[in-house]
Amino acid sequence: MGKYYIFQDQKRCIGCYACELHCKTKNNAPEGAKLCRIVPTGPQVVKGVPRMHFVFMPCFHCEKPWCVYACPTGAMTKRSKDGIVYVKSDLCVGCKNCITACPWGVPQWNSETGKVMKCDYCMDRIDQGLQPACVTGCTTGALKFITPSEASQIKREKFAKDISPLKKQ
Amino acid sequence: MSSKRVYSICAMCTGRCPIVVDVEGNEVEHIWGNPNLLGGYNLCPRGAAGKALLNDTERPKNPMIRDGERGSGKWRSASWDEALDYVADGLKKTIEKYGAKSVVLSDRGGAITEFEKTFIAAIGSPNYFNHHATCSNSIHNGHLSVAGLARNGVTYDYKNAKYLVSFGRNLLESLVTGEAKNVIDMIENGGKLIHIDVRWNYTAAKADRFFMINPGTDYALALALIHVIIKDSLYDADFVNRWTVGFEELANFVKPYTPEFAEKETGISAAEIVKLAHDVGNAKPSVIFHLGWMTAWYSNDFYLRRAICSLNALLGAYEAKGGLIINKTPKDVGKPLKSLLAQVPKPTEPRFDGCGTKYPHLSGQWGLAQELAHVLLTDEPYPVRAYIVFRHDPLASLPDPDYIRSAFKKLDLLVSIDVNYSETGWFSDVILPEDTYLERTDHVIARNGPKPGYILRQAAVQRRFDTRPRSWIFKELANRLGVGQYFPYNSIEELIAWQLEGTGYRLEDFNEKGYIELVDKPIMWDRTNGLKFKTPSGKIEFFSKKLEDAGVPSFIPYEKPIELKPGRFRLVTSKCAIHTQGRTTLNNKLLNEYVNENHLYIHEDKASELGIKEGDLLEVENEGEKQYIKAKLTKYIHPEVVFMLHGFGDSVPLRTRSYGRGASDIRLQKGLAKVAIGGNCPYTECTVSVKKVK
């Protein structure tokens, strides 16, 4: 099952693309391949000021990953211990079926190797007790590598603070 | 896992963020922020992309000597001995014929500038200058005149600030990692960001309030804020009484500048101005009126910046928690670094650019880069015939580069020393390629701030090409000119050991955290008796006798901005997080993938009048100069303004990724290579016409 979750704190994100650059350098992604993305949306006026919402899109590491089912060679794999979906590069034949199958455009074409590459949460770093490069390098510390239940807790706490009558003392 | 980690200092922009480089063998695996100083491995996109610079072949790989007309792009490779001899011979000839002062040298400014400053002084020339005429001269000279402090003589205590007011300082796009992170921390802690600008940007998007101000009227707003703060007794009376001179003069001067007056000029309502004055007054002294960074806007910038400094002083924000903390130096704690430059007799001849003579109130510390072309063309005050340009690209940063380039033709010798190809390098006689920051160790620098210390840029890997570090290049040149005694070291390690003599520290001490901390806790000077303002009175000078004696008034009345003719727009430029320095970022393979051209942002109503749609190719014209650029339509820009990112329109063919991409702002800024009263170029006084290309 998918153990991990990247939480993006919208209040901290400034849309600078440092997450993407750290991802690209860590994973040696060639031109055109972006394993995670920041998609700026807006501006839209909220409380008198035009605001931005920067949507962070790594791989969601689905419980039922369509890319894995679509892969004919077994290259696209879900790691049983923590649910990370990753590519066994030596098995990938570059058929691009996973690119077709993924509803969110996550698998990326590596023009240098002729194979697919994708966000694996920087699995090698995780196995060393580290965090994904996007999270570690983020300029403002807007990304947090946590579990889905921790993410839920962060949101609940924020919401509770927002609705509490005691919030502004 | 990487085989080693090397602490160093980034050089992708001049923010000089502390970094840690993960190295495997002789390859850089990753570049992170130094967690010991940044509270995490955070590092901006430019810093992360430094990895792509190292193995990039689109940078000078060996010394090159011109083999055709200047700018023809014909080069031949040379050995270091040949190239250095060529430069030294040229310098000797110039010195013999015109004197040492006819040699000038510029760089990009910053802290790691000892080698070139030592070199130019050692050969007897007073003419070091840097790029700040195109950047922060007006705030530097303004802050010096008010507080006796350099532009960067204070550290902003963002995390504890209750109000941060930014006059166009795009903190979250023209960003420095630690600063952006601290500003976000401030917002998260409940601090309010107020952004004032002629266009909305990502900094405005995070602001508590954003004011779209009429272009060129910021001074009216600042004066009205002072007016209300004084009239409604919102100022810090204890601080003002103890630490300022000229309060009465200031109070009298701002009397006419009522909020109602400012409303008419700025377009910001009087009620909002009064509210802001009261908000900051109630939050004092934990208030920051950001002094600004790139403040080369208008002819009156000096006075806008003096007014902003005055606002900080009125609110007692200097040396206050959540305000502007005066930087302390290693010298302040009895541990100064030894300096190469301090060993050289100070040249006594007057400067070429008039600092201290024609412009008695302007600091020669940073100089006036925009004067060089005029001096070359007129030989006044004296002939300049040789120019060494080091990690600086005046032809990519000064307004009207075609004019500057034509003046450069008068030089007998133009030398570019740089990691990158540059516009100026392309037009020079010799290119001496420097090691990248990942391949070289520089001299130790002081880390001035509330907690003074030392920090060091250290080589992470071995050099890729036939390049050399600055420590070696300037020493070799000095040797050839007979002043090698001022470079008394055989290796950078030896120099560092000498710099640290008497401090009790050694080179190895940088390995633990990437810097050396000289004190445990921030030093806060006593606000009753301990503040040090390096003005003649030792206080904040709203009224400056020094300025007045130099024939420069302490206050000047607000004047309306230059009238905009029908069909014209004011051209405003800025940076984005991907590119803040064209020379170091535009052609970077990773960064270029993200942003490889600029666009012209125009108000959608104006666009509609001109029949312009999103993505249309536009012709932007000023005084016969035409640039071509695609349109972006927005509601959130002042209708008088069109905006483009600075630095595009690269004309160096060897930079294949950025060559010819986008439009050049500086080519449109005709006639603006002039000295405004703050020492800055008035870039934003450029107006342009815009039309769709049929």
Short mmCIF file of C-alpha atoms in Angstrom, two decimals, chain B residues 3 5 231 239 335 374 575 659:
data_model
loop_
_atom_site.label_atom_id
_atom_site.label_comp_id
_atom_site.label_asym_id
_atom_site.label_seq_id
_atom_site.Cartn_x
_atom_site.Cartn_y
_atom_site.Cartn_z
CA SER B 3 31.58 10.06 -1.30
CA ARG B 5 30.28 16.78 1.01
CA LYS B 231 1.39 64.51 12.31
CA PHE B 239 14.59 56.78 19.15
CA LYS B 335 38.72 39.06 15.00
CA HIS B 374 31.37 59.30 -21.75
CA LYS B 575 13.55 39.15 -12.82
CA TYR B 659 21.27 33.27 -28.45
#
